[in-house]
């Protein structure tokens, strides 16, 4: 394998992988090398351009922390997250569609009783959310676990505030015996993904905006059913057709009607105008 050149290097690299015991890893690495080399040949990649790519990836990694995942933003904005998600989430007609996870989920979010205010002090107009979780056969799913999270009215998630000492606008709840849920939060608004780093600079050079349409995140789990990761989007949002991370599905767009101050759905008196959202989720049974 001496004196390799642009015509022989690809096969030489693949030959080094031939003895890899993990068949799936060998398949992935073989395809990765083939496509990377084909890309470099197709665009006639220069050394200067390749070093610039390495610099970009280095800066992307350096931007990551326990509160920010720049590589997920990169994957999201290139459509790769949606592609992988779509490949892994083929569901029968009638099931709620999945969409991208996003970079701001937090494991073990605070647990709340149904009807609680999960905003926990986050800035935004009041919003009362309700709905149900059922199986594809219509069976109500009692005690299904819902994780909910969202940005505040300024477009930031709680973990983006360095000095915040409590989690806000996120929480974990369980459906009741009839598969129903309800809670209070704040109105979802459109917001830009973090664009002060390498991904933001990439979008700017591509002539793209960083905005996401208003949405509420959900992760829903119930015994015997596939976990659902999805959003619910506000109908009429300006960015529904140009979501920076390609996450919108028409079936996930819902009305968020505005109500004047008065009696809220939970029976309390709301002294300012408020919004409501009702959405029913349909889970797919686990495959045997």
Short mmCIF file of C-alpha atoms in Angstrom, two decimals:
data_model
loop_
_atom_site.label_atom_id
_atom_site.label_comp_id
_atom_site.label_asym_id
_atom_site.label_seq_id
_atom_site.Cartn_x
_atom_site.Cartn_y
_atom_site.Cartn_z
CA UNK A 1 0.00 0.00 0.00
CA UNK A 2 2.83 2.38 -0.80
CA UNK A 3 2.61 5.31 -3.17
CA UNK A 4 -1.13 5.83 -2.75
CA UNK A 5 -2.80 8.50 -4.87
CA UNK A 6 -6.23 10.07 -5.35
CA UNK A 7 -7.40 7.05 -7.32
CA UNK A 8 -6.28 4.35 -4.87
CA UNK A 9 -6.59 5.90 -1.41
CA UNK A 10 -10.26 4.99 -0.88
CA UNK A 11 -9.78 1.26 -1.38
CA UNK A 12 -6.67 1.33 0.78
CA UNK A 13 -8.61 2.81 3.69
CA UNK A 14 -11.46 0.32 3.25
CA UNK A 15 -8.98 -2.56 3.21
CA UNK A 16 -7.75 -1.49 6.66
CA UNK A 17 -11.34 -1.90 7.95
CA UNK A 18 -11.87 -5.35 6.46
CA UNK A 19 -11.16 -7.19 9.70
CA UNK A 20 -13.50 -5.10 11.86
CA UNK A 21 -15.51 -7.59 13.98
CA UNK A 22 -18.57 -5.35 14.42
CA UNK A 23 -20.51 -5.80 11.17
CA UNK A 24 -22.77 -2.78 11.68
CA UNK A 25 -19.81 -0.53 12.47
CA UNK A 26 -18.00 -1.85 9.41
CA UNK A 27 -21.02 -1.06 7.24
CA UNK A 28 -21.29 2.48 8.63
CA UNK A 29 -17.56 3.25 8.39
CA UNK A 30 -17.30 1.80 4.87
CA UNK A 31 -20.13 3.98 3.63
CA UNK A 32 -18.82 7.02 5.53
CA UNK A 33 -15.37 6.74 3.95
CA UNK A 34 -16.81 6.17 0.48
CA UNK A 35 -19.12 9.18 0.69
CA UNK A 36 -16.51 11.46 2.26
CA UNK A 37 -13.98 10.63 -0.42
CA UNK A 38 -16.61 10.98 -3.17
CA UNK A 39 -17.57 14.39 -1.77
CA UNK A 40 -13.95 15.58 -1.79
CA UNK A 41 -13.53 14.41 -5.37
CA UNK A 42 -16.82 15.91 -6.55
CA UNK A 43 -16.12 19.40 -5.27
CA UNK A 44 -12.33 19.15 -5.80
CA UNK A 45 -11.80 20.08 -2.17
CA UNK A 46 -8.65 22.13 -1.54
CA UNK A 47 -6.40 21.82 1.50
CA UNK A 48 -7.35 25.32 2.59
CA UNK A 49 -11.05 24.47 2.42
CA UNK A 50 -10.53 21.24 4.34
CA UNK A 51 -8.61 23.04 7.10
CA UNK A 52 -11.45 25.59 7.26
CA UNK A 53 -13.88 22.69 7.69
CA UNK A 54 -11.76 21.27 10.50
CA UNK A 55 -11.69 24.69 12.17
CA UNK A 56 -15.48 24.92 11.91
CA UNK A 57 -15.95 21.48 13.50
CA UNK A 58 -13.43 22.32 16.22
CA UNK A 59 -15.30 25.50 17.09
CA UNK A 60 -18.58 23.59 17.06
CA UNK A 61 -17.21 21.17 19.65
CA UNK A 62 -15.77 23.97 21.76
CA UNK A 63 -19.21 25.61 21.86
CA UNK A 64 -20.79 22.53 23.44
CA UNK A 65 -21.47 22.35 27.17
CA UNK A 66 -23.89 20.66 29.55
CA UNK A 67 -26.36 23.45 28.70
CA UNK A 68 -25.80 23.77 24.95
CA UNK A 69 -25.30 21.18 22.22
CA UNK A 70 -23.94 22.92 19.14
CA UNK A 71 -23.57 19.65 17.22
CA UNK A 72 -27.30 18.97 17.60
CA UNK A 73 -27.95 22.46 16.24
CA UNK A 74 -25.66 21.65 13.31
CA UNK A 75 -27.44 18.35 12.66
CA UNK A 76 -30.84 20.03 12.99
CA UNK A 77 -30.09 22.91 10.64
CA UNK A 78 -28.65 20.58 7.98
CA UNK A 79 -31.81 18.46 8.06
CA UNK A 80 -29.92 15.38 9.25
CA UNK A 81 -31.82 15.15 12.54
CA UNK A 82 -35.15 15.15 10.70
CA UNK A 83 -33.89 12.56 8.19
CA UNK A 84 -32.72 10.15 10.90
CA UNK A 85 -35.88 10.74 12.95
CA UNK A 86 -38.13 10.10 9.94
CA UNK A 87 -36.33 6.87 9.08
CA UNK A 88 -36.82 5.56 12.61
CA UNK A 89 -40.42 6.67 13.15
CA UNK A 90 -42.61 5.09 10.50
CA UNK A 91 -46.04 4.91 12.12
CA UNK A 92 -49.49 3.71 11.03
CA UNK A 93 -52.00 6.32 9.88
CA UNK A 94 -53.68 7.96 12.84
CA UNK A 95 -50.63 8.03 15.12
CA UNK A 96 -49.21 11.35 16.22
CA UNK A 97 -46.16 12.19 14.15
CA UNK A 98 -42.73 12.50 15.69
CA UNK A 99 -40.33 15.35 15.13
CA UNK A 100 -36.85 16.44 16.22
CA UNK A 101 -35.75 16.29 19.85
CA UNK A 102 -33.91 19.62 19.95
CA UNK A 103 -30.88 20.56 22.07
CA UNK A 104 -32.58 21.79 25.26
CA UNK A 105 -34.21 18.73 26.79
CA UNK A 106 -33.33 18.09 30.45
CA UNK A 107 -33.59 14.66 32.05
CA UNK A 108 -35.44 14.40 35.38
CA UNK A 109 -37.34 17.66 35.05
CA UNK A 110 -39.50 18.71 38.04
CA UNK A 111 -42.58 16.58 38.63
CA UNK A 112 -45.94 18.30 38.82
CA UNK A 113 -49.48 17.29 39.63
CA UNK A 114 -52.08 17.75 36.91
CA UNK A 115 -53.29 21.35 36.80
CA UNK A 116 -50.04 22.77 38.15
CA UNK A 117 -48.27 25.82 36.73
CA UNK A 118 -45.11 24.42 35.16
CA UNK A 119 -43.95 27.89 34.06
CA UNK A 120 -42.54 28.28 37.57
CA UNK A 121 -41.93 31.98 37.05
CA UNK A 122 -40.93 31.95 33.37
CA UNK A 123 -41.84 35.12 31.48
CA UNK A 124 -44.88 34.90 29.18
CA UNK A 125 -48.62 35.24 28.81
CA UNK A 126 -50.67 32.56 30.58
CA UNK A 127 -51.55 29.47 28.56
CA UNK A 128 -53.71 26.54 29.71
CA UNK A 129 -52.87 23.25 28.01
CA UNK A 130 -55.05 20.14 27.98
CA UNK A 131 -55.50 16.96 26.01
CA UNK A 132 -55.36 13.20 26.19
CA UNK A 133 -53.07 10.29 25.41
CA UNK A 134 -54.59 7.25 23.72
CA UNK A 135 -53.48 4.17 21.88
CA UNK A 136 -54.11 3.66 18.19
CA UNK A 137 -57.19 1.61 19.10
CA UNK A 138 -58.61 4.55 21.05
CA UNK A 139 -57.77 3.08 24.45
CA UNK A 140 -57.07 5.86 26.98
CA UNK A 141 -53.55 5.46 28.39
CA UNK A 142 -53.75 5.98 32.12
CA UNK A 143 -50.63 7.20 33.94
CA UNK A 144 -48.68 7.89 30.75
CA UNK A 145 -45.67 10.11 31.46
CA UNK A 146 -45.45 13.47 29.70
CA UNK A 147 -42.32 15.59 29.69
CA UNK A 148 -42.99 19.14 28.52
CA UNK A 149 -40.55 21.98 27.84
CA UNK A 150 -40.55 25.29 26.01
CA UNK A 151 -38.86 28.67 25.60
CA UNK A 152 -40.06 31.80 27.39
CA UNK A 153 -41.44 34.94 25.74
CA UNK A 154 -37.91 36.23 25.13
CA UNK A 155 -37.04 33.11 23.15
CA UNK A 156 -34.80 31.45 25.73
CA UNK A 157 -34.97 28.10 27.51
CA UNK A 158 -34.25 28.06 31.22
CA UNK A 159 -30.88 26.33 30.73
CA UNK A 160 -29.71 29.25 28.59
CA UNK A 161 -29.79 31.58 31.62
CA UNK A 162 -26.45 31.16 33.43
CA UNK A 163 -27.65 32.50 36.77
CA UNK A 164 -31.08 30.85 36.98
CA UNK A 165 -31.24 28.60 40.05
CA UNK A 166 -34.42 26.71 39.14
CA UNK A 167 -35.84 25.01 36.07
CA UNK A 168 -38.71 26.86 34.41
CA UNK A 169 -41.28 26.19 31.67
CA UNK A 170 -40.62 22.48 31.80
CA UNK A 171 -41.91 19.59 33.83
CA UNK A 172 -43.01 15.97 34.04
CA UNK A 173 -46.66 14.97 34.57
CA UNK A 174 -48.80 11.84 34.36
CA UNK A 175 -52.16 11.38 32.73
CA UNK A 176 -55.17 10.52 34.89
CA UNK A 177 -57.15 7.26 34.82
CA UNK A 178 -58.87 8.38 31.60
CA UNK A 179 -55.61 9.30 29.87
CA UNK A 180 -56.24 13.03 30.23
CA UNK A 181 -53.83 15.79 31.19
CA UNK A 182 -53.98 19.52 31.87
CA UNK A 183 -51.53 22.10 33.15
CA UNK A 184 -50.77 25.80 33.05
CA UNK A 185 -47.74 27.27 31.32
CA UNK A 186 -46.93 30.29 29.15
CA UNK A 187 -47.71 31.08 25.55
CA UNK A 188 -45.20 29.67 23.06
CA UNK A 189 -43.67 32.23 20.71
CA UNK A 190 -41.35 31.94 17.73
CA UNK A 191 -37.68 32.35 18.57
CA UNK A 192 -34.24 32.06 16.97
CA UNK A 193 -32.06 29.08 17.73
CA UNK A 194 -28.76 30.12 19.34
CA UNK A 195 -26.86 31.77 16.51
CA UNK A 196 -23.90 33.36 18.27
CA UNK A 197 -21.66 30.40 17.41
CA UNK A 198 -20.37 28.52 14.35
CA UNK A 199 -23.81 27.21 13.35
CA UNK A 200 -25.19 30.75 13.38
CA UNK A 201 -22.32 31.97 11.23
CA UNK A 202 -22.94 29.09 8.83
CA UNK A 203 -26.62 30.04 8.50
CA UNK A 204 -25.68 33.66 7.86
CA UNK A 205 -23.27 32.70 5.08
CA UNK A 206 -25.95 30.46 3.56
CA UNK A 207 -28.46 33.33 3.58
CA UNK A 208 -30.72 31.49 6.03
CA UNK A 209 -32.53 32.74 9.13
CA UNK A 210 -32.26 31.01 12.54
CA UNK A 211 -35.94 31.20 13.51
CA UNK A 212 -38.22 28.44 14.76
CA UNK A 213 -42.03 28.73 14.80
CA UNK A 214 -43.76 28.79 18.19
CA UNK A 215 -44.05 25.30 19.68
CA UNK A 216 -44.31 23.20 22.80
CA UNK A 217 -42.08 20.11 23.18
CA UNK A 218 -43.41 16.76 24.39
CA UNK A 219 -41.86 13.40 25.19
CA UNK A 220 -44.58 10.87 26.01
CA UNK A 221 -44.04 7.37 27.36
CA UNK A 222 -46.51 4.64 28.21
CA UNK A 223 -45.96 0.97 28.93
CA UNK A 224 -46.41 -1.16 25.82
CA UNK A 225 -46.16 1.81 23.43
CA UNK A 226 -43.41 3.49 21.46
CA UNK A 227 -42.02 6.63 23.05
CA UNK A 228 -43.20 9.73 21.20
CA UNK A 229 -40.97 12.80 20.83
CA UNK A 230 -42.82 15.63 19.16
CA UNK A 231 -43.83 19.31 19.16
CA UNK A 232 -47.17 21.09 18.90
CA UNK A 233 -46.95 24.26 16.78
CA UNK A 234 -49.06 27.44 16.81
CA UNK A 235 -51.20 27.86 13.73
CA UNK A 236 -50.50 31.05 11.80
CA UNK A 237 -46.88 31.42 12.90
CA UNK A 238 -44.75 33.30 10.37
CA UNK A 239 -42.03 30.61 10.37
CA UNK A 240 -44.09 27.44 9.89
CA UNK A 241 -42.93 27.13 6.27
CA UNK A 242 -39.28 27.97 6.98
CA UNK A 243 -38.45 26.35 10.31
CA UNK A 244 -34.67 26.56 10.72
CA UNK A 245 -34.51 22.91 11.81
CA UNK A 246 -37.13 21.45 9.42
CA UNK A 247 -39.28 20.10 12.27
CA UNK A 248 -42.81 21.17 11.29
CA UNK A 249 -45.47 18.61 10.35
CA UNK A 250 -48.91 19.80 9.28
CA UNK A 251 -50.61 17.35 11.66
CA UNK A 252 -48.78 18.95 14.59
CA UNK A 253 -50.15 22.46 13.96
CA UNK A 254 -52.92 23.47 16.35
CA UNK A 255 -55.05 26.47 17.30
CA UNK A 256 -54.07 28.43 20.40
CA UNK A 257 -57.14 30.67 20.88
CA UNK A 258 -56.86 33.88 22.89
CA UNK A 259 -59.38 34.64 25.65
CA UNK A 260 -60.13 37.84 27.50
CA UNK A 261 -59.40 38.10 31.21
CA UNK A 262 -61.86 36.12 33.29
CA UNK A 263 -62.51 32.57 34.39
CA UNK A 264 -59.77 30.21 33.16
CA UNK A 265 -60.28 26.53 32.24
CA UNK A 266 -59.08 25.44 35.68
CA UNK A 267 -61.75 27.58 37.35
CA UNK A 268 -59.35 30.24 38.56
CA UNK A 269 -59.77 33.93 37.76
CA UNK A 270 -57.15 35.15 35.31
CA UNK A 271 -56.66 38.90 35.54
CA UNK A 272 -55.08 39.18 32.09
CA UNK A 273 -55.89 37.71 28.68
CA UNK A 274 -54.86 34.08 28.35
CA UNK A 275 -54.51 31.37 25.72
CA UNK A 276 -55.58 27.75 25.54
CA UNK A 277 -54.28 24.72 23.69
CA UNK A 278 -55.98 21.33 23.41
CA UNK A 279 -54.22 18.46 21.69
CA UNK A 280 -54.80 14.70 21.73
CA UNK A 281 -51.83 12.37 21.25
CA UNK A 282 -52.11 8.90 19.69
CA UNK A 283 -49.29 6.43 20.48
CA UNK A 284 -48.19 3.46 18.42
CA UNK A 285 -48.00 0.04 20.12
CA UNK A 286 -44.48 -1.32 20.52
CA UNK A 287 -43.35 -3.73 17.86
CA UNK A 288 -42.84 -7.30 19.05
#
